[in-house]
Amino acid sequence: MSGPVVMKSGDVPRYAPGERVTHWIVAITFVLLALSGLAFFHPAFWSLTAVLGGGVWSRILHPYVGVVMFVFFGLMALKYWKDNLIQPYDRAWQKRLPDILNNNDHGLPEIDKYNIGQKQLFLAWVVSMVLLLVSGVVMWRDVASFPVPVIRIASVVHAIAAVVMILGFIVHVYSAIFWVRGSMRAMTRGTVTHGWAKHHHPLWYRRVTGGGK
Ligand code: HEM
């Protein structure tokens, strides 16, 4: 991170426009993939193929949309991996989780850009994305031809990785919208308030503002 940053608006910058566009491409492709993927998983969800234009189009498009998600998530992973390395202060912060859940934030260990929950989710997503891509390519009959037993194993791996991603997605969206209030604007406007930054990510706050006001 380069020197201290101050915005004209008085807010603290968190995500540049390119980062936000990348994130929303991942989010939109993820939803399309999760819905069309559920439709392939069980006939009860078949009507969800509508999101990609019906059964035939879903079969054709699902893998291509998957590659798009993988590429854009890859860009995010390259950008954020350093910020998501777990540090000793993250473990100390995690030990105070009961207090945090009870809104007792007094004397919490100071953390950087992300908390340990975000970091663990990031890691789970990186692993799941790789598993989804590899198992997806194995099952993609237009581009690969693997023996049937290998395809069967790939389909189980694909389903498990997808479930991990969907559960992670629910936690991610819940915490972005309801739990950590004031987070959404980081991914919409690109900025957070000084209060939010100081309260949730004091080390990061000092790093980007040089101490803040
Ligand atoms: C509608 C769905 C989504 C919403 C509302 C949402 C919201 C957000 C918000 C508000 C942030 C900023 C959090 C912060 O800076 O503390 C964020 C960061 C992030 N989001 Fe999402 N997101 C969504 C979908 C996704 C999906 C599907 C993925 C990936 C599969 C994803 C991956 C990430 C990552 C990697 C970050 C950076 C934080 C980190 O590295 O841990 N998001 N999201």
PDB file of C-alpha atoms and ligand atoms in Angstrom:
ATOM      1  CA  MET A   1       0.000   0.000   0.000  1.00  0.00           C
ATOM      2  CA  SER A   2       1.411   3.416  -0.933  1.00  0.00           C
ATOM      3  CA  GLY A   3       1.410   6.442   1.410  1.00  0.00           C
ATOM      4  CA  PRO A   4      -1.511   7.798   3.459  1.00  0.00           C
ATOM      5  CA  VAL A   5      -4.716   8.418   1.495  1.00  0.00           C
ATOM      6  CA  VAL A   6      -7.311  11.106   2.144  1.00  0.00           C
ATOM      7  CA  MET A   7     -10.459  11.496   0.009  1.00  0.00           C
ATOM      8  CA  LYS A   8     -12.144  14.754  -0.900  1.00  0.00           C
ATOM      9  CA  SER A   9     -15.385  13.350   0.537  1.00  0.00           C
ATOM     10  CA  GLY A  10     -13.639  12.729   3.849  1.00  0.00           C
ATOM     11  CA  ASP A  11     -14.233   8.964   3.545  1.00  0.00           C
ATOM     12  CA  VAL A  12     -11.671   6.187   3.503  1.00  0.00           C
ATOM     13  CA  PRO A  13     -11.104   4.461   0.143  1.00  0.00           C
ATOM     14  CA  ARG A  14     -11.384   0.652   0.290  1.00  0.00           C
ATOM     15  CA  TYR A  15     -11.948  -0.624  -3.271  1.00  0.00           C
ATOM     16  CA  ALA A  16     -10.999   1.025  -6.596  1.00  0.00           C
ATOM     17  CA  PRO A  17     -13.591   0.949  -9.435  1.00  0.00           C
ATOM     18  CA  GLY A  18     -11.809  -1.931 -11.223  1.00  0.00           C
ATOM     19  CA  GLU A  19     -11.854  -4.001  -8.026  1.00  0.00           C
ATOM     20  CA  ARG A  20     -15.576  -3.412  -7.590  1.00  0.00           C
ATOM     21  CA  VAL A  21     -16.400  -4.297 -11.200  1.00  0.00           C
ATOM     22  CA  THR A  22     -14.362  -7.502 -10.828  1.00  0.00           C
ATOM     23  CA  HIS A  23     -16.167  -8.378  -7.587  1.00  0.00           C
ATOM     24  CA  TRP A  24     -19.635  -7.853  -9.065  1.00  0.00           C
ATOM     25  CA  ILE A  25     -18.796  -9.913 -12.151  1.00  0.00           C
ATOM     26  CA  VAL A  26     -17.825 -12.735  -9.755  1.00  0.00           C
ATOM     27  CA  ALA A  27     -21.020 -12.238  -7.722  1.00  0.00           C
ATOM     28  CA  ILE A  28     -23.331 -12.256 -10.785  1.00  0.00           C
ATOM     29  CA  THR A  29     -21.651 -15.249 -12.432  1.00  0.00           C
ATOM     30  CA  PHE A  30     -21.686 -17.051  -9.068  1.00  0.00           C
ATOM     31  CA  VAL A  31     -25.457 -16.645  -8.695  1.00  0.00           C
ATOM     32  CA  LEU A  32     -26.074 -17.801 -12.293  1.00  0.00           C
ATOM     33  CA  LEU A  33     -23.838 -20.840 -11.724  1.00  0.00           C
ATOM     34  CA  ALA A  34     -25.324 -21.734  -8.348  1.00  0.00           C
ATOM     35  CA  LEU A  35     -28.900 -21.595  -9.691  1.00  0.00           C
ATOM     36  CA  SER A  36     -28.229 -23.459 -12.952  1.00  0.00           C
ATOM     37  CA  GLY A  37     -26.003 -25.920 -11.053  1.00  0.00           C
ATOM     38  CA  LEU A  38     -28.796 -26.663  -8.544  1.00  0.00           C
ATOM     39  CA  ALA A  39     -31.067 -27.352 -11.516  1.00  0.00           C
ATOM     40  CA  PHE A  40     -28.625 -30.027 -12.762  1.00  0.00           C
ATOM     41  CA  PHE A  41     -28.322 -31.427  -9.247  1.00  0.00           C
ATOM     42  CA  HIS A  42     -31.964 -32.319  -8.653  1.00  0.00           C
ATOM     43  CA  PRO A  43     -35.080 -32.279 -10.875  1.00  0.00           C
ATOM     44  CA  ALA A  44     -36.946 -30.299  -8.185  1.00  0.00           C
ATOM     45  CA  PHE A  45     -34.772 -27.292  -9.151  1.00  0.00           C
ATOM     46  CA  TRP A  46     -35.088 -27.781 -12.932  1.00  0.00           C
ATOM     47  CA  SER A  47     -37.086 -24.553 -13.409  1.00  0.00           C
ATOM     48  CA  LEU A  48     -33.962 -22.639 -12.288  1.00  0.00           C
ATOM     49  CA  THR A  49     -32.414 -23.365 -15.711  1.00  0.00           C
ATOM     50  CA  ALA A  50     -34.485 -20.316 -16.745  1.00  0.00           C
ATOM     51  CA  VAL A  51     -31.638 -18.078 -15.487  1.00  0.00           C
ATOM     52  CA  LEU A  52     -29.461 -19.219 -18.390  1.00  0.00           C
ATOM     53  CA  GLY A  53     -32.227 -19.449 -20.999  1.00  0.00           C
ATOM     54  CA  GLY A  54     -33.655 -22.928 -20.396  1.00  0.00           C
ATOM     55  CA  GLY A  55     -32.344 -26.485 -20.138  1.00  0.00           C
ATOM     56  CA  VAL A  56     -30.308 -26.703 -23.354  1.00  0.00           C
ATOM     57  CA  TRP A  57     -28.731 -23.263 -23.019  1.00  0.00           C
ATOM     58  CA  SER A  58     -27.919 -23.897 -19.359  1.00  0.00           C
ATOM     59  CA  ARG A  59     -26.063 -27.085 -20.298  1.00  0.00           C
ATOM     60  CA  ILE A  60     -24.093 -25.182 -22.929  1.00  0.00           C
ATOM     61  CA  LEU A  61     -23.440 -21.966 -20.998  1.00  0.00           C
ATOM     62  CA  HIS A  62     -22.833 -23.215 -17.414  1.00  0.00           C
ATOM     63  CA  PRO A  63     -19.201 -24.285 -18.063  1.00  0.00           C
ATOM     64  CA  TYR A  64     -18.332 -21.099 -19.962  1.00  0.00           C
ATOM     65  CA  VAL A  65     -19.806 -18.914 -17.221  1.00  0.00           C
ATOM     66  CA  GLY A  66     -17.795 -21.041 -14.772  1.00  0.00           C
ATOM     67  CA  VAL A  67     -14.568 -20.196 -16.590  1.00  0.00           C
ATOM     68  CA  VAL A  68     -15.459 -16.486 -16.507  1.00  0.00           C
ATOM     69  CA  MET A  69     -16.067 -16.677 -12.738  1.00  0.00           C
ATOM     70  CA  PHE A  70     -12.802 -18.547 -12.219  1.00  0.00           C
ATOM     71  CA  VAL A  71     -10.771 -15.976 -14.186  1.00  0.00           C
ATOM     72  CA  PHE A  72     -12.284 -12.961 -12.407  1.00  0.00           C
ATOM     73  CA  PHE A  73     -12.074 -14.606  -8.988  1.00  0.00           C
ATOM     74  CA  GLY A  74      -8.441 -15.412  -9.847  1.00  0.00           C
ATOM     75  CA  LEU A  75      -7.820 -11.674 -10.341  1.00  0.00           C
ATOM     76  CA  MET A  76      -9.325 -10.995  -6.921  1.00  0.00           C
ATOM     77  CA  ALA A  77      -7.277 -13.760  -5.321  1.00  0.00           C
ATOM     78  CA  LEU A  78      -4.050 -12.364  -6.802  1.00  0.00           C
ATOM     79  CA  LYS A  79      -4.927  -8.908  -5.536  1.00  0.00           C
ATOM     80  CA  TYR A  80      -6.029  -9.909  -2.007  1.00  0.00           C
ATOM     81  CA  TRP A  81      -3.985 -12.961  -1.012  1.00  0.00           C
ATOM     82  CA  LYS A  82      -1.487 -10.942   1.030  1.00  0.00           C
ATOM     83  CA  ASP A  83      -4.272  -9.182   2.948  1.00  0.00           C
ATOM     84  CA  ASN A  84      -5.765 -12.596   3.729  1.00  0.00           C
ATOM     85  CA  LEU A  85      -2.711 -14.211   5.354  1.00  0.00           C
ATOM     86  CA  ILE A  86      -3.622 -15.149   8.922  1.00  0.00           C
ATOM     87  CA  GLN A  87      -1.511 -13.279  11.507  1.00  0.00           C
ATOM     88  CA  PRO A  88      -1.036 -13.849  15.274  1.00  0.00           C
ATOM     89  CA  TYR A  89      -3.327 -10.884  16.085  1.00  0.00           C
ATOM     90  CA  ASP A  90      -6.095 -12.605  14.066  1.00  0.00           C
ATOM     91  CA  ARG A  91      -5.922 -15.645  16.353  1.00  0.00           C
ATOM     92  CA  ALA A  92      -6.045 -13.391  19.423  1.00  0.00           C
ATOM     93  CA  TRP A  93      -9.067 -11.597  17.901  1.00  0.00           C
ATOM     94  CA  GLN A  94     -10.773 -14.939  17.214  1.00  0.00           C
ATOM     95  CA  LYS A  95     -10.387 -15.940  20.877  1.00  0.00           C
ATOM     96  CA  ARG A  96     -12.580 -12.947  21.718  1.00  0.00           C
ATOM     97  CA  LEU A  97     -15.349 -14.093  19.350  1.00  0.00           C
ATOM     98  CA  PRO A  98     -17.963 -14.598  22.105  1.00  0.00           C
ATOM     99  CA  ASP A  99     -17.354 -10.977  23.196  1.00  0.00           C
ATOM    100  CA  ILE A 100     -17.538  -9.764  19.595  1.00  0.00           C
ATOM    101  CA  LEU A 101     -20.853 -11.558  19.063  1.00  0.00           C
ATOM    102  CA  ASN A 102     -22.137  -9.912  22.261  1.00  0.00           C
ATOM    103  CA  ASN A 103     -21.098  -6.463  21.050  1.00  0.00           C
ATOM    104  CA  ASN A 104     -18.431  -6.206  23.726  1.00  0.00           C
ATOM    105  CA  ASP A 105     -15.668  -4.731  21.575  1.00  0.00           C
ATOM    106  CA  HIS A 106     -13.697  -3.245  24.458  1.00  0.00           C
ATOM    107  CA  GLY A 107      -9.939  -3.861  24.209  1.00  0.00           C
ATOM    108  CA  LEU A 108     -10.139  -6.102  21.120  1.00  0.00           C
ATOM    109  CA  PRO A 109      -6.821  -6.965  19.449  1.00  0.00           C
ATOM    110  CA  GLU A 110      -6.362  -4.623  16.473  1.00  0.00           C
ATOM    111  CA  ILE A 111      -6.795  -6.242  13.058  1.00  0.00           C
ATOM    112  CA  ASP A 112      -5.847  -5.249   9.516  1.00  0.00           C
ATOM    113  CA  LYS A 113      -7.943  -5.073   6.309  1.00  0.00           C
ATOM    114  CA  TYR A 114      -9.876  -8.327   6.922  1.00  0.00           C
ATOM    115  CA  ASN A 115     -10.917 -10.276  10.014  1.00  0.00           C
ATOM    116  CA  ILE A 116     -10.048 -13.936  10.466  1.00  0.00           C
ATOM    117  CA  GLY A 117     -13.529 -15.062   9.381  1.00  0.00           C
ATOM    118  CA  GLN A 118     -13.109 -13.243   6.066  1.00  0.00           C
ATOM    119  CA  LYS A 119      -9.633 -14.742   5.712  1.00  0.00           C
ATOM    120  CA  GLN A 120     -10.811 -18.304   6.354  1.00  0.00           C
ATOM    121  CA  LEU A 121     -13.662 -17.858   3.904  1.00  0.00           C
ATOM    122  CA  PHE A 122     -11.256 -16.484   1.317  1.00  0.00           C
ATOM    123  CA  LEU A 123      -9.083 -19.599   1.705  1.00  0.00           C
ATOM    124  CA  ALA A 124     -12.116 -21.925   1.470  1.00  0.00           C
ATOM    125  CA  TRP A 125     -13.195 -20.129  -1.713  1.00  0.00           C
ATOM    126  CA  VAL A 126      -9.752 -20.336  -3.309  1.00  0.00           C
ATOM    127  CA  VAL A 127      -9.601 -24.107  -2.676  1.00  0.00           C
ATOM    128  CA  SER A 128     -13.232 -24.625  -3.820  1.00  0.00           C
ATOM    129  CA  MET A 129     -12.703 -22.577  -6.994  1.00  0.00           C
ATOM    130  CA  VAL A 130      -9.727 -24.699  -8.012  1.00  0.00           C
ATOM    131  CA  LEU A 131     -11.642 -27.929  -7.266  1.00  0.00           C
ATOM    132  CA  LEU A 132     -14.669 -26.647  -9.201  1.00  0.00           C
ATOM    133  CA  LEU A 133     -12.572 -25.744 -12.230  1.00  0.00           C
ATOM    134  CA  VAL A 134     -10.621 -29.008 -12.336  1.00  0.00           C
ATOM    135  CA  SER A 135     -13.662 -31.234 -11.721  1.00  0.00           C
ATOM    136  CA  GLY A 136     -15.746 -29.121 -14.118  1.00  0.00           C
ATOM    137  CA  VAL A 137     -13.244 -29.513 -16.944  1.00  0.00           C
ATOM    138  CA  VAL A 138     -13.136 -33.284 -16.327  1.00  0.00           C
ATOM    139  CA  MET A 139     -16.943 -33.363 -16.773  1.00  0.00           C
ATOM    140  CA  TRP A 140     -16.977 -30.988 -19.783  1.00  0.00           C
ATOM    141  CA  ARG A 141     -17.430 -33.423 -22.650  1.00  0.00           C
ATOM    142  CA  ASP A 142     -16.914 -30.771 -25.339  1.00  0.00           C
ATOM    143  CA  VAL A 143     -13.331 -30.201 -24.245  1.00  0.00           C
ATOM    144  CA  ALA A 144     -12.277 -33.407 -22.438  1.00  0.00           C
ATOM    145  CA  SER A 145     -12.923 -37.117 -22.565  1.00  0.00           C
ATOM    146  CA  PHE A 146     -12.142 -38.891 -19.322  1.00  0.00           C
ATOM    147  CA  PRO A 147     -13.177 -42.454 -18.355  1.00  0.00           C
ATOM    148  CA  VAL A 148     -16.640 -42.646 -16.779  1.00  0.00           C
ATOM    149  CA  PRO A 149     -15.382 -43.536 -13.231  1.00  0.00           C
ATOM    150  CA  VAL A 150     -13.181 -40.410 -13.273  1.00  0.00           C
ATOM    151  CA  ILE A 151     -16.142 -38.309 -14.399  1.00  0.00           C
ATOM    152  CA  ARG A 152     -18.197 -39.755 -11.551  1.00  0.00           C
ATOM    153  CA  ILE A 153     -15.561 -38.806  -8.974  1.00  0.00           C
ATOM    154  CA  ALA A 154     -15.329 -35.350 -10.552  1.00  0.00           C
ATOM    155  CA  SER A 155     -19.082 -34.858 -10.222  1.00  0.00           C
ATOM    156  CA  VAL A 156     -18.953 -35.648  -6.483  1.00  0.00           C
ATOM    157  CA  VAL A 157     -15.998 -33.262  -5.999  1.00  0.00           C
ATOM    158  CA  HIS A 158     -17.866 -30.601  -8.017  1.00  0.00           C
ATOM    159  CA  ALA A 159     -20.979 -30.945  -5.858  1.00  0.00           C
ATOM    160  CA  ILE A 160     -19.036 -30.791  -2.555  1.00  0.00           C
ATOM    161  CA  ALA A 161     -17.033 -27.727  -3.649  1.00  0.00           C
ATOM    162  CA  ALA A 162     -20.265 -26.062  -4.829  1.00  0.00           C
ATOM    163  CA  VAL A 163     -21.962 -26.673  -1.464  1.00  0.00           C
ATOM    164  CA  VAL A 164     -18.948 -25.138   0.354  1.00  0.00           C
ATOM    165  CA  MET A 165     -19.125 -22.105  -1.944  1.00  0.00           C
ATOM    166  CA  ILE A 166     -22.879 -21.669  -1.507  1.00  0.00           C
ATOM    167  CA  LEU A 167     -22.669 -21.913   2.312  1.00  0.00           C
ATOM    168  CA  GLY A 168     -19.763 -19.439   2.264  1.00  0.00           C
ATOM    169  CA  PHE A 169     -21.782 -17.158   0.004  1.00  0.00           C
ATOM    170  CA  ILE A 170     -24.689 -17.114   2.479  1.00  0.00           C
ATOM    171  CA  VAL A 171     -22.336 -16.182   5.351  1.00  0.00           C
ATOM    172  CA  HIS A 172     -20.555 -13.582   3.179  1.00  0.00           C
ATOM    173  CA  VAL A 173     -23.753 -11.848   2.062  1.00  0.00           C
ATOM    174  CA  TYR A 174     -25.315 -12.001   5.540  1.00  0.00           C
ATOM    175  CA  SER A 175     -22.289 -10.402   7.154  1.00  0.00           C
ATOM    176  CA  ALA A 176     -21.888  -7.797   4.390  1.00  0.00           C
ATOM    177  CA  ILE A 177     -25.523  -6.684   4.555  1.00  0.00           C
ATOM    178  CA  PHE A 178     -26.647  -7.292   8.162  1.00  0.00           C
ATOM    179  CA  TRP A 179     -23.803  -8.177  10.482  1.00  0.00           C
ATOM    180  CA  VAL A 180     -21.088  -5.635   9.758  1.00  0.00           C
ATOM    181  CA  ARG A 181     -23.234  -2.600   8.950  1.00  0.00           C
ATOM    182  CA  GLY A 182     -21.564  -0.082   6.653  1.00  0.00           C
ATOM    183  CA  SER A 183     -19.673  -2.743   4.639  1.00  0.00           C
ATOM    184  CA  MET A 184     -21.842  -2.669   1.524  1.00  0.00           C
ATOM    185  CA  ARG A 185     -20.789   0.811   0.514  1.00  0.00           C
ATOM    186  CA  ALA A 186     -17.211  -0.462   0.328  1.00  0.00           C
ATOM    187  CA  MET A 187     -18.303  -2.565  -2.673  1.00  0.00           C
ATOM    188  CA  THR A 188     -20.807  -0.061  -4.079  1.00  0.00           C
ATOM    189  CA  ARG A 189     -19.252   3.385  -3.586  1.00  0.00           C
ATOM    190  CA  GLY A 190     -15.751   2.121  -2.906  1.00  0.00           C
ATOM    191  CA  THR A 191     -15.396   3.915   0.420  1.00  0.00           C
ATOM    192  CA  VAL A 192     -16.105   3.390   4.118  1.00  0.00           C
ATOM    193  CA  THR A 193     -16.506   5.909   6.921  1.00  0.00           C
ATOM    194  CA  HIS A 194     -13.640   6.744   9.291  1.00  0.00           C
ATOM    195  CA  GLY A 195     -15.732   5.360  12.138  1.00  0.00           C
ATOM    196  CA  TRP A 196     -16.277   2.004  10.378  1.00  0.00           C
ATOM    197  CA  ALA A 197     -12.618   1.668   9.469  1.00  0.00           C
ATOM    198  CA  LYS A 198     -11.373   2.644  12.936  1.00  0.00           C
ATOM    199  CA  HIS A 199     -13.864   0.355  14.655  1.00  0.00           C
ATOM    200  CA  HIS A 200     -13.568  -2.794  12.508  1.00  0.00           C
ATOM    201  CA  HIS A 201     -10.071  -2.600  11.027  1.00  0.00           C
ATOM    202  CA  PRO A 202      -7.892  -0.257  13.137  1.00  0.00           C
ATOM    203  CA  LEU A 203      -4.521  -1.462  11.795  1.00  0.00           C
ATOM    204  CA  TRP A 204      -5.697  -1.042   8.203  1.00  0.00           C
ATOM    205  CA  TYR A 205      -7.160   2.354   9.085  1.00  0.00           C
ATOM    206  CA  ARG A 206      -3.845   3.601  10.374  1.00  0.00           C
ATOM    207  CA  ARG A 207      -2.004   2.120   7.405  1.00  0.00           C
ATOM    208  CA  VAL A 208      -4.149   3.911   4.786  1.00  0.00           C
ATOM    209  CA  THR A 209      -4.744   7.178   6.575  1.00  0.00           C
ATOM    210  CA  GLY A 210      -1.452   7.499   8.381  1.00  0.00           C
ATOM    211  CA  GLY A 211      -3.307   7.790  11.711  1.00  0.00           C
ATOM    212  CA  GLY A 212      -6.520   9.420  10.579  1.00  0.00           C
ATOM    213  CA  LYS A 213      -8.277  12.290  12.197  1.00  0.00           C
TER     214      LYS A 213
HETATM  215  C1  HEM B   1     -24.646 -10.612  -3.820  1.00  0.00           C
HETATM  216  C2  HEM B   1     -23.548 -11.137  -3.411  1.00  0.00           C
HETATM  217  C3  HEM B   1     -22.396 -10.458  -2.730  1.00  0.00           C
HETATM  218  C4  HEM B   1     -22.383  -9.373  -1.881  1.00  0.00           C
HETATM  219  C5  HEM B   1     -23.577  -8.550  -1.394  1.00  0.00           C
HETATM  220  C6  HEM B   1     -21.004  -9.139  -1.527  1.00  0.00           C
HETATM  221  C7  HEM B   1     -20.547  -8.102  -0.730  1.00  0.00           C
HETATM  222  C8  HEM B   1     -19.215  -7.841  -0.436  1.00  0.00           C
HETATM  223  C9  HEM B   1     -18.738  -6.734   0.352  1.00  0.00           C
HETATM  224  C10 HEM B   1     -19.617  -5.660   0.970  1.00  0.00           C
HETATM  225  C11 HEM B   1     -17.403  -6.815   0.426  1.00  0.00           C
HETATM  226  C12 HEM B   1     -16.457  -5.869   1.166  1.00  0.00           C
HETATM  227  C13 HEM B   1     -16.127  -6.446   2.537  1.00  0.00           C
HETATM  228  C14 HEM B   1     -14.996  -5.723   3.207  1.00  0.00           C
HETATM  229  O1  HEM B   1     -14.244  -5.010   2.552  1.00  0.00           O
HETATM  230  O2  HEM B   1     -14.823  -5.914   4.440  1.00  0.00           O
HETATM  231  C15 HEM B   1     -17.000  -7.994  -0.304  1.00  0.00           C
HETATM  232  C16 HEM B   1     -15.701  -8.432  -0.443  1.00  0.00           C
HETATM  233  C17 HEM B   1     -15.326  -9.596  -1.082  1.00  0.00           C
HETATM  234  N1  HEM B   1     -16.176 -10.462  -1.746  1.00  0.00           N
HETATM  235 FE1  HEM B   1     -18.192 -10.285  -1.940  1.00  0.00          FE
HETATM  236  N2  HEM B   1     -20.226 -10.084  -2.109  1.00  0.00           N
HETATM  237  C18 HEM B   1     -21.039 -10.913  -2.859  1.00  0.00           C
HETATM  238  C19 HEM B   1     -20.646 -12.016  -3.601  1.00  0.00           C
HETATM  239  C20 HEM B   1     -19.360 -12.542  -3.633  1.00  0.00           C
HETATM  240  C21 HEM B   1     -18.980 -13.769  -4.265  1.00  0.00           C
HETATM  241  C22 HEM B   1     -19.943 -14.707  -4.981  1.00  0.00           C
HETATM  242  C23 HEM B   1     -17.644 -13.923  -4.060  1.00  0.00           C
HETATM  243  C24 HEM B   1     -16.724 -15.031  -4.495  1.00  0.00           C
HETATM  244  C25 HEM B   1     -17.092 -16.221  -4.766  1.00  0.00           C
HETATM  245  C26 HEM B   1     -17.177 -12.784  -3.311  1.00  0.00           C
HETATM  246  C27 HEM B   1     -15.887 -12.603  -2.915  1.00  0.00           C
HETATM  247  C28 HEM B   1     -15.424 -11.522  -2.193  1.00  0.00           C
HETATM  248  C29 HEM B   1     -14.042 -11.342  -1.799  1.00  0.00           C
HETATM  249  C30 HEM B   1     -12.892 -12.301  -2.098  1.00  0.00           C
HETATM  250  C31 HEM B   1     -13.981 -10.117  -1.132  1.00  0.00           C
HETATM  251  C32 HEM B   1     -12.753  -9.439  -0.534  1.00  0.00           C
HETATM  252  C33 HEM B   1     -12.684  -9.815   0.915  1.00  0.00           C
HETATM  253  C34 HEM B   1     -11.700 -10.896   1.203  1.00  0.00           C
HETATM  254  O3  HEM B   1     -10.688 -11.006   0.535  1.00  0.00           O
HETATM  255  O4  HEM B   1     -11.965 -11.638   2.149  1.00  0.00           O
HETATM  256  N3  HEM B   1     -18.241 -11.965  -3.052  1.00  0.00           N
HETATM  257  N4  HEM B   1     -18.125  -8.597  -0.815  1.00  0.00           N
END
